[in-house]
mmCIF file of C-alpha atoms in Angstrom:
data_model
loop_
_atom_site.group_PDB
_atom_site.id
_atom_site.type_symbol
_atom_site.label_atom_id
_atom_site.label_comp_id
_atom_site.label_asym_id
_atom_site.label_seq_id
_atom_site.Cartn_x
_atom_site.Cartn_y
_atom_site.Cartn_z
ATOM 1 C CA THR C 851 -19.571 1.793 -9.861
ATOM 2 C CA PRO C 852 -21.144 4.469 -7.707
ATOM 3 C CA ALA C 853 -18.765 3.710 -4.893
ATOM 4 C CA ASP C 854 -15.793 4.404 -7.350
ATOM 5 C CA VAL C 855 -17.100 7.565 -8.191
ATOM 6 C CA LEU C 856 -17.190 8.586 -4.625
ATOM 7 C CA LEU C 857 -13.582 7.432 -3.992
ATOM 8 C CA ALA C 858 -12.408 9.658 -6.780
ATOM 9 C CA ASP C 859 -14.317 12.479 -5.348
ATOM 10 C CA ALA C 860 -12.895 11.927 -1.884
ATOM 11 C CA MET C 861 -9.320 12.080 -3.373
ATOM 12 C CA ARG C 862 -10.144 15.316 -5.000
ATOM 13 C CA ARG C 863 -11.764 16.707 -1.762
ATOM 14 C CA GLN C 864 -8.757 15.768 0.456
ATOM 15 C CA PHE C 865 -6.406 17.686 -1.779
ATOM 16 C CA VAL C 866 -8.668 20.742 -1.691
ATOM 17 C CA GLU C 867 -10.385 20.213 2.080
ATOM 18 C CA GLY C 868 -8.445 17.668 3.998
ATOM 19 C CA ALA C 869 -9.012 14.244 5.279
ATOM 20 C CA GLY C 870 -12.235 15.138 7.083
ATOM 21 C CA ALA C 871 -14.057 15.971 3.815
ATOM 22 C CA ALA C 872 -12.627 12.806 2.172
ATOM 23 C CA LEU C 873 -13.819 10.490 4.931
ATOM 24 C CA VAL C 874 -17.224 11.456 4.624
ATOM 25 C CA LEU C 875 -17.370 10.277 0.729
ATOM 26 C CA VAL C 876 -15.408 7.306 1.484
ATOM 27 C CA GLU C 877 -18.004 6.337 4.080
ATOM 28 C CA GLY C 878 -20.831 6.589 1.606
ATOM 29 C CA ALA C 879 -18.592 4.320 -0.710
ATOM 30 C CA ALA C 880 -18.403 1.877 1.989
ATOM 31 C CA GLN C 881 -22.301 1.939 2.371
ATOM 32 C CA LYS C 882 -22.808 1.175 -1.228
ATOM 33 C CA ALA C 883 -20.099 -1.476 -1.379
ATOM 34 C CA PRO C 884 -19.943 -2.989 2.166
ATOM 35 C CA ASP C 885 -18.290 -6.039 1.009
ATOM 36 C CA ARG C 886 -15.059 -4.406 -0.549
ATOM 37 C CA PRO C 887 -12.220 -4.763 1.904
ATOM 38 C CA ASP C 888 -10.161 -2.127 -0.221
ATOM 39 C CA ILE C 889 -12.928 0.504 0.723
ATOM 40 C CA ALA C 890 -12.959 -0.722 4.303
ATOM 41 C CA TRP C 891 -9.145 -0.335 4.606
ATOM 42 C CA LEU C 892 -9.333 3.123 3.105
ATOM 43 C CA GLN C 893 -12.249 4.202 5.447
ATOM 44 C CA ILE C 894 -10.017 3.050 8.338
ATOM 45 C CA ALA C 895 -6.885 4.840 7.359
ATOM 46 C CA LEU C 896 -8.787 8.281 6.912
ATOM 47 C CA CYS C 897 -10.489 7.858 10.009
ATOM 48 C CA ARG C 898 -7.268 7.714 11.815
ATOM 49 C CA MET C 899 -6.160 11.054 10.295
ATOM 50 C CA VAL C 900 -9.464 12.598 11.574
ATOM 51 C CA PRO C 901 -9.646 13.859 15.026
ATOM 52 C CA GLY C 902 -12.416 12.269 17.073
ATOM 53 C CA CYS C 903 -13.118 9.559 14.535
ATOM 54 C CA GLN C 904 -13.496 5.955 16.127
ATOM 55 C CA PRO C 905 -11.915 3.253 14.053
ATOM 56 C CA GLU C 906 -12.619 0.195 16.040
ATOM 57 C CA PRO C 907 -15.962 -0.768 14.534
ATOM 58 C CA LEU C 908 -14.349 -0.333 11.107
ATOM 59 C CA GLU C 909 -11.253 -2.419 11.904
ATOM 60 C CA ALA C 910 -13.617 -5.341 13.247
ATOM 61 C CA ARG C 911 -15.588 -5.203 9.992
ATOM 62 C CA LEU C 912 -12.147 -5.520 7.972
ATOM 63 C CA ARG C 913 -10.911 -8.354 10.174
ATOM 64 C CA ARG C 914 -14.371 -10.240 9.062
ATOM 65 C CA LEU C 915 -13.705 -9.370 5.480
ATOM 66 C CA ASP C 916 -9.984 -10.225 5.422
ATOM 67 C CA PRO C 917 -8.760 -12.005 8.360
ATOM 68 C CA GLY C 918 -5.394 -12.803 7.085
ATOM 69 C CA ASN C 919 -4.507 -9.288 6.560
ATOM 70 C CA GLY C 920 -2.149 -7.927 9.232
ATOM 71 C CA ILE C 921 -2.864 -4.225 8.196
ATOM 72 C CA VAL C 922 -6.054 -4.560 10.429
ATOM 73 C CA TRP C 923 -3.768 -4.257 13.650
ATOM 74 C CA LEU C 924 -2.312 -1.112 12.809
ATOM 75 C CA GLY C 925 -5.013 0.948 14.603
ATOM 76 C CA PRO C 926 -4.659 -1.144 17.716
ATOM 77 C CA LEU C 927 -0.932 -0.775 17.590
ATOM 78 C CA ALA C 928 -0.901 2.894 17.074
ATOM 79 C CA LYS C 929 -3.452 3.257 20.178
ATOM 80 C CA ALA C 930 -1.215 1.129 22.601
ATOM 81 C CA GLN C 931 1.560 3.144 21.595
ATOM 82 C CA GLN C 932 -0.295 6.508 22.211
ATOM 83 C CA GLN C 933 -1.421 4.972 25.789
ATOM 84 C CA ARG C 934 2.342 3.771 26.331
ATOM 85 C CA ASP C 935 0.795 0.434 26.983
ATOM 86 C CA VAL C 936 3.775 -1.801 26.335
ATOM 87 C CA ALA C 937 2.377 -5.127 27.165
ATOM 88 C CA ALA C 938 -0.628 -4.388 24.882
ATOM 89 C CA GLU C 939 1.892 -3.239 22.061
ATOM 90 C CA ASN C 940 3.697 -6.455 22.538
ATOM 91 C CA GLU C 941 0.745 -8.685 22.319
ATOM 92 C CA ILE C 942 -0.563 -7.060 19.216
ATOM 93 C CA LEU C 943 3.038 -7.247 17.619
ATOM 94 C CA ASP C 944 2.818 -11.093 18.297
ATOM 95 C CA VAL C 945 -0.728 -11.261 16.611
ATOM 96 C CA MET C 946 0.830 -9.304 13.603
ATOM 97 C CA SER C 947 3.785 -11.542 13.433
ATOM 98 C CA ARG C 948 1.422 -14.387 12.433
ATOM 99 C CA SER C 949 -0.369 -12.482 9.653
ATOM 100 C CA GLU C 950 -0.505 -13.981 6.067
ATOM 101 C CA ARG C 951 0.373 -10.635 4.259
ATOM 102 C CA PHE C 952 -0.130 -6.830 4.640
ATOM 103 C CA ASP C 953 -2.313 -5.681 1.714
ATOM 104 C CA ILE C 954 -3.507 -2.125 1.306
ATOM 105 C CA TYR C 955 -5.438 -3.207 -1.736
ATOM 106 C CA TRP C 956 -3.100 -0.874 -3.955
ATOM 107 C CA ASN C 957 -4.000 -2.123 -7.468
ATOM 108 C CA SER C 958 -7.533 -2.382 -6.654
ATOM 109 C CA LEU C 959 -7.814 1.165 -5.351
ATOM 110 C CA ALA C 960 -5.677 2.792 -8.056
ATOM 111 C CA ALA C 961 -7.251 1.181 -10.953
ATOM 112 C CA HIS C 962 -11.097 1.924 -9.655
ATOM 113 C CA ILE C 963 -10.165 5.421 -8.676
ATOM 114 C CA ALA C 964 -8.358 6.233 -11.877
ATOM 115 C CA ILE C 965 -11.018 4.904 -14.087
ATOM 116 C CA ALA C 966 -13.565 6.855 -12.269
ATOM 117 C CA ARG C 967 -11.632 10.189 -12.043
ATOM 118 C CA SER C 968 -10.701 9.998 -15.803
ATOM 119 C CA GLN C 969 -14.401 10.179 -16.627
ATOM 120 C CA ASP C 970 -14.808 13.683 -14.893
ATOM 121 C CA PRO C 971 -15.364 15.966 -17.772
ATOM 122 C CA ASN C 972 -13.684 18.848 -15.482
ATOM 123 C CA LEU C 973 -10.470 17.052 -15.236
ATOM 124 C CA LYS C 974 -7.497 19.072 -16.306
ATOM 125 C CA THR C 975 -4.569 17.194 -17.927
ATOM 126 C CA THR C 976 -1.159 18.422 -19.034
ATOM 127 C CA VAL C 977 1.064 17.135 -22.015
ATOM 128 C CA LEU C 978 3.491 15.778 -19.207
ATOM 129 C CA GLN C 979 0.894 13.905 -17.283
ATOM 130 C CA GLY C 980 -0.587 12.554 -20.540
ATOM 131 C CA GLY C 981 -4.341 11.937 -21.213
ATOM 132 C CA PRO C 982 -7.310 11.798 -18.566
ATOM 133 C CA LEU C 983 -6.526 8.058 -17.414
ATOM 134 C CA SER C 984 -2.666 8.753 -17.060
ATOM 135 C CA SER C 985 -3.206 11.931 -15.172
ATOM 136 C CA SER C 986 -5.801 10.107 -13.091
ATOM 137 C CA LEU C 987 -3.763 7.158 -12.161
ATOM 138 C CA ASN C 988 -0.858 9.489 -11.155
ATOM 139 C CA ASP C 989 -3.087 11.527 -8.877
ATOM 140 C CA ALA C 990 -4.627 7.996 -7.496
ATOM 141 C CA ILE C 991 -1.007 6.798 -6.549
ATOM 142 C CA ASP C 992 0.108 10.032 -5.080
ATOM 143 C CA TRP C 993 -3.053 10.049 -2.950
ATOM 144 C CA LEU C 994 -2.668 6.436 -1.882
ATOM 145 C CA SER C 995 0.926 6.876 -0.881
ATOM 146 C CA GLY C 996 0.183 9.784 1.165
ATOM 147 C CA VAL C 997 -2.472 7.730 3.127
ATOM 148 C CA ALA C 998 -0.668 4.366 3.253
ATOM 149 C CA LEU C 999 2.634 5.873 4.605
ATOM 150 C CA PRO C 1000 1.391 7.375 7.747
ATOM 151 C CA ALA C 1001 -0.759 4.495 8.402
ATOM 152 C CA LEU C 1002 2.206 1.977 8.333
ATOM 153 C CA SER C 1003 4.487 4.141 10.696
ATOM 154 C CA PRO C 1004 3.451 2.418 13.992
ATOM 155 C CA ILE C 1005 5.501 -0.665 12.989
ATOM 156 C CA SER C 1006 8.523 1.296 12.467
ATOM 157 C CA GLN C 1007 8.124 2.486 16.073
ATOM 158 C CA ALA C 1008 7.348 -1.074 17.205
ATOM 159 C CA CYS C 1009 10.221 -2.608 15.729
ATOM 160 C CA SER C 1010 12.783 -0.064 16.423
ATOM 161 C CA ALA C 1011 16.503 -0.769 16.868
ATOM 162 C CA GLN C 1012 16.026 -0.228 20.701
ATOM 163 C CA ARG C 1013 12.990 -2.318 21.238
ATOM 164 C CA ALA C 1014 14.345 -5.161 18.762
ATOM 165 C CA ALA C 1015 17.369 -5.637 21.088
ATOM 166 C CA ASN C 1016 14.814 -7.724 23.063
ATOM 167 C CA PRO C 1017 15.155 -11.192 21.467
ATOM 168 C CA THR C 1018 11.263 -11.956 21.859
ATOM 169 C CA ILE C 1019 10.398 -8.712 20.191
ATOM 170 C CA ALA C 1020 13.077 -9.285 17.514
ATOM 171 C CA ALA C 1021 11.538 -12.531 16.518
ATOM 172 C CA ARG C 1022 8.012 -11.017 16.314
ATOM 173 C CA CYS C 1023 9.477 -8.125 14.388
ATOM 174 C CA LEU C 1024 11.005 -10.566 11.840
ATOM 175 C CA GLY C 1025 7.590 -12.264 11.431
ATOM 176 C CA VAL C 1026 5.999 -8.931 10.707
ATOM 177 C CA ALA C 1027 8.933 -8.099 8.290
ATOM 178 C CA GLN C 1028 8.167 -11.387 6.460
ATOM 179 C CA ALA C 1029 4.540 -10.837 6.221
ATOM 180 C CA MET C 1030 4.884 -7.217 4.867
ATOM 181 C CA GLN C 1031 7.248 -8.671 2.161
ATOM 182 C CA ARG C 1032 4.211 -10.676 0.943
ATOM 183 C CA GLY C 1033 2.201 -7.421 0.726
ATOM 184 C CA ASP C 1034 0.757 -6.009 -2.105
ATOM 185 C CA THR C 1035 2.829 -2.788 -2.739
ATOM 186 C CA TYR C 1036 6.299 -1.785 -2.675
ATOM 187 C CA ILE C 1037 5.495 0.462 0.172
ATOM 188 C CA ALA C 1038 4.869 -2.589 2.655
ATOM 189 C CA GLU C 1039 7.562 -4.759 1.030
ATOM 190 C CA GLY C 1040 9.915 -2.029 1.408
ATOM 191 C CA MET C 1041 9.386 -1.470 4.816
ATOM 192 C CA GLY C 1042 9.654 -5.270 5.599
ATOM 193 C CA LEU C 1043 12.882 -5.666 3.743
ATOM 194 C CA GLY C 1044 14.241 -2.506 6.105
ATOM 195 C CA ILE C 1045 13.248 -4.108 9.150
ATOM 196 C CA ALA C 1046 14.600 -7.661 8.219
ATOM 197 C CA GLN C 1047 17.906 -5.885 7.195
ATOM 198 C CA ARG C 1048 18.227 -4.206 10.646
ATOM 199 C CA LEU C 1049 17.458 -7.353 12.469
ATOM 200 C CA ALA C 1050 19.957 -9.589 10.507
ATOM 201 C CA PRO C 1051 23.392 -10.308 12.198
ATOM 202 C CA PRO C 1052 26.097 -8.817 10.182
ATOM 203 C CA ALA C 1053 27.698 -10.865 7.347
ATOM 204 C CA SER C 1054 25.042 -13.651 8.228
ATOM 205 C CA LEU C 1055 23.456 -15.506 5.533
ATOM 206 C CA GLN C 1056 20.265 -13.843 6.474
ATOM 207 C CA SER C 1057 21.950 -10.299 6.101
ATOM 208 C CA VAL C 1058 23.255 -11.366 2.420
ATOM 209 C CA ALA C 1059 19.670 -12.817 1.438
ATOM 210 C CA THR C 1060 17.876 -9.726 2.579
ATOM 211 C CA ASP C 1061 20.517 -7.425 0.721
ATOM 212 C CA GLU C 1062 19.845 -9.487 -2.439
ATOM 213 C CA GLN C 1063 16.304 -9.289 -2.080
ATOM 214 C CA ILE C 1064 16.520 -5.364 -1.694
ATOM 215 C CA LEU C 1065 18.637 -5.187 -4.668
ATOM 216 C CA VAL C 1066 16.078 -7.136 -6.808
ATOM 217 C CA SER C 1067 13.114 -5.199 -5.451
ATOM 218 C CA ARG C 1068 14.560 -1.894 -6.158
ATOM 219 C CA TYR C 1069 15.788 -2.944 -9.765
ATOM 220 C CA GLN C 1070 12.339 -4.179 -10.826
ATOM 221 C CA ARG C 1071 10.579 -0.994 -9.353
ATOM 222 C CA ASP C 1072 13.097 1.128 -11.020
ATOM 223 C CA THR C 1073 13.253 -0.686 -14.439
ATOM 224 C CA ALA C 1074 9.516 -0.873 -14.635
ATOM 225 C CA GLY C 1075 9.017 2.744 -13.667
ATOM 226 C CA GLN C 1076 11.429 3.692 -16.480
ATOM 227 C CA ILE C 1077 9.591 1.693 -18.855
ATOM 228 C CA ILE C 1078 6.445 3.286 -18.052
ATOM 229 C CA ASN C 1079 7.676 6.683 -17.964
ATOM 230 C CA ASN C 1080 9.464 6.336 -21.586
ATOM 231 C CA GLN C 1081 6.037 5.265 -23.318
ATOM 232 C CA VAL C 1082 5.247 7.696 -26.083
ATOM 233 C CA GLU C 1083 1.776 6.480 -26.130
ATOM 234 C CA ARG C 1084 1.079 7.175 -22.617
ATOM 235 C CA GLU C 1085 -2.490 6.947 -22.589
ATOM 236 C CA ARG C 1086 -2.767 3.662 -24.430
ATOM 237 C CA PHE C 1087 -0.126 2.218 -22.354
ATOM 238 C CA THR C 1088 -1.992 3.324 -19.120
ATOM 239 C CA HIS C 1089 -4.968 1.672 -20.368
ATOM 240 C CA GLU C 1090 -2.988 -1.678 -20.694
ATOM 241 C CA LEU C 1091 -1.488 -0.816 -17.224
ATOM 242 C CA ILE C 1092 -5.148 -0.540 -15.511
ATOM 243 C CA LYS C 1093 -5.873 -3.993 -17.094
ATOM 244 C CA LEU C 1094 -2.859 -5.539 -15.560
ATOM 245 C CA MET C 1095 -3.869 -3.810 -12.231
ATOM 246 C CA SER C 1096 -7.189 -5.024 -12.297
ATOM 247 C CA SER C 1097 -6.103 -8.853 -13.006
ATOM 248 C CA LEU C 1098 -3.208 -9.014 -10.617
ATOM 249 C CA HIS C 1099 -3.130 -8.893 -6.983
ATOM 250 C CA ARG C 1100 0.201 -7.126 -6.163
ATOM 251 C CA GLU C 1101 1.517 -4.033 -7.429
ATOM 252 C CA GLN C 1102 5.191 -6.080 -7.686
ATOM 253 C CA ASP C 1103 3.421 -8.418 -10.106
ATOM 254 C CA VAL C 1104 2.210 -5.778 -12.438
ATOM 255 C CA PHE C 1105 5.947 -4.394 -12.613
ATOM 256 C CA VAL C 1106 7.485 -7.712 -13.417
ATOM 257 C CA ALA C 1107 4.736 -8.202 -16.070
ATOM 258 C CA VAL C 1108 5.663 -4.588 -17.571
ATOM 259 C CA ILE C 1109 9.474 -5.754 -17.416
ATOM 260 C CA ARG C 1110 8.660 -8.871 -19.346
ATOM 261 C CA TRP C 1111 6.600 -7.062 -21.919
ATOM 262 C CA ALA C 1112 9.510 -4.857 -22.392
ATOM 263 C CA GLY C 1113 11.906 -7.921 -22.931
ATOM 264 C CA GLN C 1114 14.221 -6.782 -20.172
ATOM 265 C CA PRO C 1115 15.681 -9.044 -17.639
ATOM 266 C CA LEU C 1116 13.840 -9.532 -14.355
ATOM 267 C CA MET C 1117 17.158 -9.624 -12.362
ATOM 268 C CA PRO C 1118 19.590 -7.050 -11.789
ATOM 269 C CA PRO C 1119 22.963 -7.437 -13.725
ATOM 270 C CA PRO C 1120 25.774 -9.172 -11.767
ATOM 271 C CA ALA C 1121 27.911 -6.676 -9.594
ATOM 272 C CA SER C 1122 31.213 -6.003 -11.448
#
């Protein structure tokens, strides 16, 4: 779509000119597709990276588009931390702890951007990267990772070991951690598992269960990654991968589908 073409160009512009140049194009994409929450989130994340940009109206719009997504509270949380408003930080953390999930619309954004980018006649590819679609998907994933990681950082600060020594804050952080584990990417899931692991009493059932979840998550991510990287017909495989990303909500579900397709076990081998 025209919006996707703007997103792909925004990615290219940020690599060359920075977040401000990318934000202008993402704003144009949001105007062309005002009902797409994935574009709304990307606009918020980039806005927070640009000095002087005010994300509050954008955050309000995303809350209307996707009210169950805890990601909409990251901006207010970061602002409370910058202002050292502990009371506001704790209130926002409480709201976040009751979120359904933490989505950054990973599959949707990566697939749309990769398809649009692959149609650019000026795209340069290498043998290592594969054809236009494979190269474009790699670029989209790199870009989205670079945008998502800073956006999620306020949660690490809000749920630090020092703050989580307070039982009330610890309970809220556990709720946030559980919502993050229901998120649509390994980035949010991994952060949620890390918080849950830090909060679990040593040798408790909660600690053992969390350690097992971390083991399974890492195994599935690494196994699917190896399957993808070992494909000889990389471009053809990427086309099938894009189809999965377009039909499945979570990045984790795509990787499970890849493991099943390869006929490999979904669970890691038992420890010897």
